[in-house]
mmCIF file with all atom_site columns, C-alpha atoms in Angstrom:
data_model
loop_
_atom_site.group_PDB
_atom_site.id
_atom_site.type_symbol
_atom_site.label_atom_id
_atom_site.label_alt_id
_atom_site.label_comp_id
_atom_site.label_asym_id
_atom_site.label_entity_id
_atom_site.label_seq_id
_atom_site.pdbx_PDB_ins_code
_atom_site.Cartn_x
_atom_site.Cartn_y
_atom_site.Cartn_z
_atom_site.occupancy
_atom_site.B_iso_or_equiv
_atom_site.pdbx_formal_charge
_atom_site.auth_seq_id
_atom_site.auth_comp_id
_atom_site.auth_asym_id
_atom_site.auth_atom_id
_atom_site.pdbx_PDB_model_num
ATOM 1  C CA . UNK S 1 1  ? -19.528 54.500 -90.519  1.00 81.00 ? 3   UNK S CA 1
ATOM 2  C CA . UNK S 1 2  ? -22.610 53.512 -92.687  1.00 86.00 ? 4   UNK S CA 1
ATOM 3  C CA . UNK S 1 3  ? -24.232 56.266 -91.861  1.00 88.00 ? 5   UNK S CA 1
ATOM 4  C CA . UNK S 1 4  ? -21.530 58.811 -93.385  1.00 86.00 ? 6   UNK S CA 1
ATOM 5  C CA . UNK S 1 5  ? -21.501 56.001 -96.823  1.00 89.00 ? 7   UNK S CA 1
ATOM 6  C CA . UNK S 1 6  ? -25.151 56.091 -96.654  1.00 88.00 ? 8   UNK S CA 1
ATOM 7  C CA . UNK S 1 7  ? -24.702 60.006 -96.723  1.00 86.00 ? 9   UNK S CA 1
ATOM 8  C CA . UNK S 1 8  ? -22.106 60.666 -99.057  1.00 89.00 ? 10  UNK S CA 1
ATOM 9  C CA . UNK S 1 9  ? -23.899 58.430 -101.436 1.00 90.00 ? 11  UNK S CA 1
ATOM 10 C CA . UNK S 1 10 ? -26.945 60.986 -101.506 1.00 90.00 ? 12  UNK S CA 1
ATOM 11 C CA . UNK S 1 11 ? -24.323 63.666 -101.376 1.00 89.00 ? 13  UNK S CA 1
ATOM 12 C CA . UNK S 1 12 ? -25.424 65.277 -98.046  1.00 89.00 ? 14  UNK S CA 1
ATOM 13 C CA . UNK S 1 13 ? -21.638 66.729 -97.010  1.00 90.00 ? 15  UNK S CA 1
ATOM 14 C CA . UNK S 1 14 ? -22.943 68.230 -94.097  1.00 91.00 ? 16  UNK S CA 1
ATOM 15 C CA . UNK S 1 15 ? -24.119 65.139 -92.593  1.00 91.00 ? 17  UNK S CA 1
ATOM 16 C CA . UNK S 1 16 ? -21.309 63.521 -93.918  1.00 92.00 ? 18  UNK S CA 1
ATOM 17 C CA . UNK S 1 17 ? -18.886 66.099 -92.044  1.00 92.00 ? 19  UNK S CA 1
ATOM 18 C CA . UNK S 1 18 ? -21.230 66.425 -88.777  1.00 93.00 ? 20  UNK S CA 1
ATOM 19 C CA . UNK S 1 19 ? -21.169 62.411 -88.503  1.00 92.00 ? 21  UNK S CA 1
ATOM 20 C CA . UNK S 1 20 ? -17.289 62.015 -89.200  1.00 93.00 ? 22  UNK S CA 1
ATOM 21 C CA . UNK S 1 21 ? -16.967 64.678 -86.190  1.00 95.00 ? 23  UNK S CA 1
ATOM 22 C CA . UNK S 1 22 ? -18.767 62.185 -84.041  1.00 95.00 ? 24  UNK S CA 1
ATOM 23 C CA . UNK S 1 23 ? -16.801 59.397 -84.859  1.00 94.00 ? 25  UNK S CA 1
ATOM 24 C CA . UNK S 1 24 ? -13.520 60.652 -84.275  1.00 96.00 ? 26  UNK S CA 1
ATOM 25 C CA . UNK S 1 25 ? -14.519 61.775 -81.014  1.00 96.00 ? 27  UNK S CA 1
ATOM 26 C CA . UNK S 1 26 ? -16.403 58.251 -80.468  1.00 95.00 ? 28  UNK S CA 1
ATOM 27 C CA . UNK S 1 27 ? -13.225 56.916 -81.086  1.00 96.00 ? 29  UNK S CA 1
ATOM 28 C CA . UNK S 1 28 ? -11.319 59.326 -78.827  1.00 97.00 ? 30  UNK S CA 1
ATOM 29 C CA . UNK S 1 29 ? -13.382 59.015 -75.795  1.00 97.00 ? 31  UNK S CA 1
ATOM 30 C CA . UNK S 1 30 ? -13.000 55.079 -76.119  1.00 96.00 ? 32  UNK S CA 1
ATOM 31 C CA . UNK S 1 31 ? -9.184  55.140 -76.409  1.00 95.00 ? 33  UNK S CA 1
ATOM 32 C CA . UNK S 1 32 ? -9.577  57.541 -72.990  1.00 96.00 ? 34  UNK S CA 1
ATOM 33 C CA . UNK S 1 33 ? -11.931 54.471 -71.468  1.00 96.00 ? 35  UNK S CA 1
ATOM 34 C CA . UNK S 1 34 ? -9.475  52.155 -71.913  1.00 96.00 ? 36  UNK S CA 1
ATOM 35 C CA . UNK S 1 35 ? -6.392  54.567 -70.599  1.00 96.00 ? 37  UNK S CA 1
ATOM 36 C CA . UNK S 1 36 ? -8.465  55.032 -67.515  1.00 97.00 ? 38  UNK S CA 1
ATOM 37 C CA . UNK S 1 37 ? -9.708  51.826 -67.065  1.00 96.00 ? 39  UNK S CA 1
ATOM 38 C CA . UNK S 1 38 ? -5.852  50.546 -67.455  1.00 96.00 ? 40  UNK S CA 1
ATOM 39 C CA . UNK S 1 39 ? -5.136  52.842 -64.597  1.00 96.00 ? 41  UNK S CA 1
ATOM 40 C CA . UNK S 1 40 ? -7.979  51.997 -62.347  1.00 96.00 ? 42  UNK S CA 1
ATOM 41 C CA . UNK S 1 41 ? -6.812  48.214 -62.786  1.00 96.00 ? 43  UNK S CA 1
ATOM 42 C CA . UNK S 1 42 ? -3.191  48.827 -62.178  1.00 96.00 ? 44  UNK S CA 1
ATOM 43 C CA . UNK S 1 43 ? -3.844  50.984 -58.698  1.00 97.00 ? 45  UNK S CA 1
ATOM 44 C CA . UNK S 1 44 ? -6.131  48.226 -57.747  1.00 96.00 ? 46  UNK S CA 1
ATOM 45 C CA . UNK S 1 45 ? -3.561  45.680 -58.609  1.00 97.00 ? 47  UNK S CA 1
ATOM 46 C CA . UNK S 1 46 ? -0.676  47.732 -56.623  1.00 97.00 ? 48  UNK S CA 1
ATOM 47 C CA . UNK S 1 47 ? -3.494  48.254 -53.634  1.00 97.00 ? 49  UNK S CA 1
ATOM 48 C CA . UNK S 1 48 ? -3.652  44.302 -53.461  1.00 98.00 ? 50  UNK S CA 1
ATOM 49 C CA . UNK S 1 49 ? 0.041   44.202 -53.347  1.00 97.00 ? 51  UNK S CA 1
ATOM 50 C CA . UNK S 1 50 ? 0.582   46.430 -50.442  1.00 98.00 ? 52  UNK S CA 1
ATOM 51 C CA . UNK S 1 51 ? -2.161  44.931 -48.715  1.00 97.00 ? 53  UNK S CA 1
ATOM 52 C CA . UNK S 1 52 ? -0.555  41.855 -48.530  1.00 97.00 ? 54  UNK S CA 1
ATOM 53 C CA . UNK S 1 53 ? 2.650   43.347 -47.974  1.00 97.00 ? 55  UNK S CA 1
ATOM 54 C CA . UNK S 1 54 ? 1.435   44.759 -44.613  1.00 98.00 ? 56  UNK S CA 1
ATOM 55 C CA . UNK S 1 55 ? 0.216   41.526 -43.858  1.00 97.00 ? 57  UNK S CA 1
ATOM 56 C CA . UNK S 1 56 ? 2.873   39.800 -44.366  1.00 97.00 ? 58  UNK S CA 1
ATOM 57 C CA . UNK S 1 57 ? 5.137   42.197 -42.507  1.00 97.00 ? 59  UNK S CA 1
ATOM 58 C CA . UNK S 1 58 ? 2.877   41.772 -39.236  1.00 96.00 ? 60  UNK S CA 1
ATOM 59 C CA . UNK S 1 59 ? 3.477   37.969 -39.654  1.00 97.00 ? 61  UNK S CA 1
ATOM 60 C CA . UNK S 1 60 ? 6.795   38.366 -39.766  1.00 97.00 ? 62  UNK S CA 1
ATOM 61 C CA . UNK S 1 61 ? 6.987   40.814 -36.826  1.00 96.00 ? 63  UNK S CA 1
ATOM 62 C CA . UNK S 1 62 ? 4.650   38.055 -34.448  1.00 96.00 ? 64  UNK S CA 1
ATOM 63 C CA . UNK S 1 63 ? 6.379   35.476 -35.884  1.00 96.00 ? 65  UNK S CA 1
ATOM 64 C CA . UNK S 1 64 ? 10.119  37.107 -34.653  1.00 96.00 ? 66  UNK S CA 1
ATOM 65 C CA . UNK S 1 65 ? 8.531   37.945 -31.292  1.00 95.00 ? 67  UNK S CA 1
ATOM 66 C CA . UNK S 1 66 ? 7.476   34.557 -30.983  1.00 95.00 ? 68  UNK S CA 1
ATOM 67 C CA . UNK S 1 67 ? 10.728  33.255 -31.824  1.00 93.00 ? 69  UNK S CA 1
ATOM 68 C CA . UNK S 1 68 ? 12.231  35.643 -29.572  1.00 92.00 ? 70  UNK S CA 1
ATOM 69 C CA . UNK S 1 69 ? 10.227  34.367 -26.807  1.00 92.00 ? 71  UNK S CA 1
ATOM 70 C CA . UNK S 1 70 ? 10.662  30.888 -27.396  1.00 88.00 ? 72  UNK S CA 1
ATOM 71 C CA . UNK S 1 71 ? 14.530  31.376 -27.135  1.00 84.00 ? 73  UNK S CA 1
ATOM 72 C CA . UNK S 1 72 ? 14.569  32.862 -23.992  1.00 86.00 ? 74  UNK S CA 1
ATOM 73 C CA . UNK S 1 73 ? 12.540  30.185 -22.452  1.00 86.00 ? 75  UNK S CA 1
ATOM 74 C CA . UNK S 1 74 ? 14.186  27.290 -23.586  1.00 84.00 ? 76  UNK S CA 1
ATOM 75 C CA . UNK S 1 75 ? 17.345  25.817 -22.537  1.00 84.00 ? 77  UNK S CA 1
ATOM 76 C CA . UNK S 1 76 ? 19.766  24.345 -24.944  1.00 84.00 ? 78  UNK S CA 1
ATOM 77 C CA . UNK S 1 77 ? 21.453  21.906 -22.832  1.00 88.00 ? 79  UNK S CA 1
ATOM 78 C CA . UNK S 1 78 ? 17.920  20.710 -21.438  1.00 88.00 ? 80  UNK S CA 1
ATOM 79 C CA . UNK S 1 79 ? 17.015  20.653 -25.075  1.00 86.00 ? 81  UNK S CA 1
ATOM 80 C CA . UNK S 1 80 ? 20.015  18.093 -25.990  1.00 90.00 ? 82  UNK S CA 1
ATOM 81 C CA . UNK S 1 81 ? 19.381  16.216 -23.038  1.00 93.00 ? 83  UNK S CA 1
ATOM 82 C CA . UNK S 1 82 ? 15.839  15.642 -23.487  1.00 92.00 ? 84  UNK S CA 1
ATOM 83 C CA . UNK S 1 83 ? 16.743  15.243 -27.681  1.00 93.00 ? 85  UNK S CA 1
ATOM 84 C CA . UNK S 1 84 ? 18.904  12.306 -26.109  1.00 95.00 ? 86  UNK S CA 1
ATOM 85 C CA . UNK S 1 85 ? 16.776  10.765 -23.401  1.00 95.00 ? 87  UNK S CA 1
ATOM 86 C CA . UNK S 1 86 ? 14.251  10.925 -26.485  1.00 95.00 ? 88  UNK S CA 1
ATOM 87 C CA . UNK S 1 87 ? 16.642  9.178  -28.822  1.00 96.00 ? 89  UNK S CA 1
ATOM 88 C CA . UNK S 1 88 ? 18.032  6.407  -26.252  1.00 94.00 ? 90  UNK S CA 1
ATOM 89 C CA . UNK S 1 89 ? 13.966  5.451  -25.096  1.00 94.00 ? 91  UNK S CA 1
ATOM 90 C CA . UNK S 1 90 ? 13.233  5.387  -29.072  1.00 94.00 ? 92  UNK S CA 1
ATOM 91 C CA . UNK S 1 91 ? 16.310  2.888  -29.800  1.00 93.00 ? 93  UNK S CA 1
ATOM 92 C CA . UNK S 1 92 ? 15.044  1.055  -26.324  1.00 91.00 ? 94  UNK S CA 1
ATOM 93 C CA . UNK S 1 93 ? 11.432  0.257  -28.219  1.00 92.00 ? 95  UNK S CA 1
ATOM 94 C CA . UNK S 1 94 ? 12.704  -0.707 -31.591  1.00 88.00 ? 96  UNK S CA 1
ATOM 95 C CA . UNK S 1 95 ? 14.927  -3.291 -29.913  1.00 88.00 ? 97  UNK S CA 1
ATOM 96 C CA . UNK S 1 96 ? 11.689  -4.320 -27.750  1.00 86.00 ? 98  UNK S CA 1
ATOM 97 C CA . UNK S 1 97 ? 9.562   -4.711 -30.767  1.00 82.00 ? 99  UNK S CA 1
ATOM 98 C CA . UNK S 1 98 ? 12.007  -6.376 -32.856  1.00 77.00 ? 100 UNK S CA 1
ATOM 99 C CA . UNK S 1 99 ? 12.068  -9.154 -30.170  1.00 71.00 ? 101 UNK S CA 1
#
């Protein structure tokens, strides 16, 4: 931009013309670099995000497996009855300690 003042003040309108060509396009190529470089960030940012998606899908899946597993092993009567056993042995060493 000082260039095409320092120009028109010595009346060279060719220069003045040639370098106001350049710096509209300057300024068009950097509005593109910024479009793209918008773009580039977003994709990355929704790469990230399905990346972690997937992840947190196969957690999910191991975790329900596990789950799955768990429930097939385990008894819930023998569950309550040990939950109780646990329980009445827990009351029987408070009352020891308290004495």
């Amino acid at each position: 931009e000082l260039e095409i003042k320092k120009m028109a003040k010595i009346g060279n309108k060719e220069a003045c013309r040639v370098l106001a060509k350049q710096l509209v396009h300057l300024r068009k190529q950097k509005t593109r670099t910024f479009a793209v470089s918008s773009k580039v960030t977003s994709m990355s940012t929704q790469t990230k995000v399905m990346n972690s998606q997937m992840k947190m899908a196969g957690a999910m899946s191991t975790t329900a497996k596990t789950m799955q597993a768990v429930n097939k092993k385990m008894d819930p009567q023998k569950t309550l009855q040990t939950m109780q056993n646990f329980q009445k042995e827990n009351m029987k060493m408070e009352m020891t300690e308290e004495m």
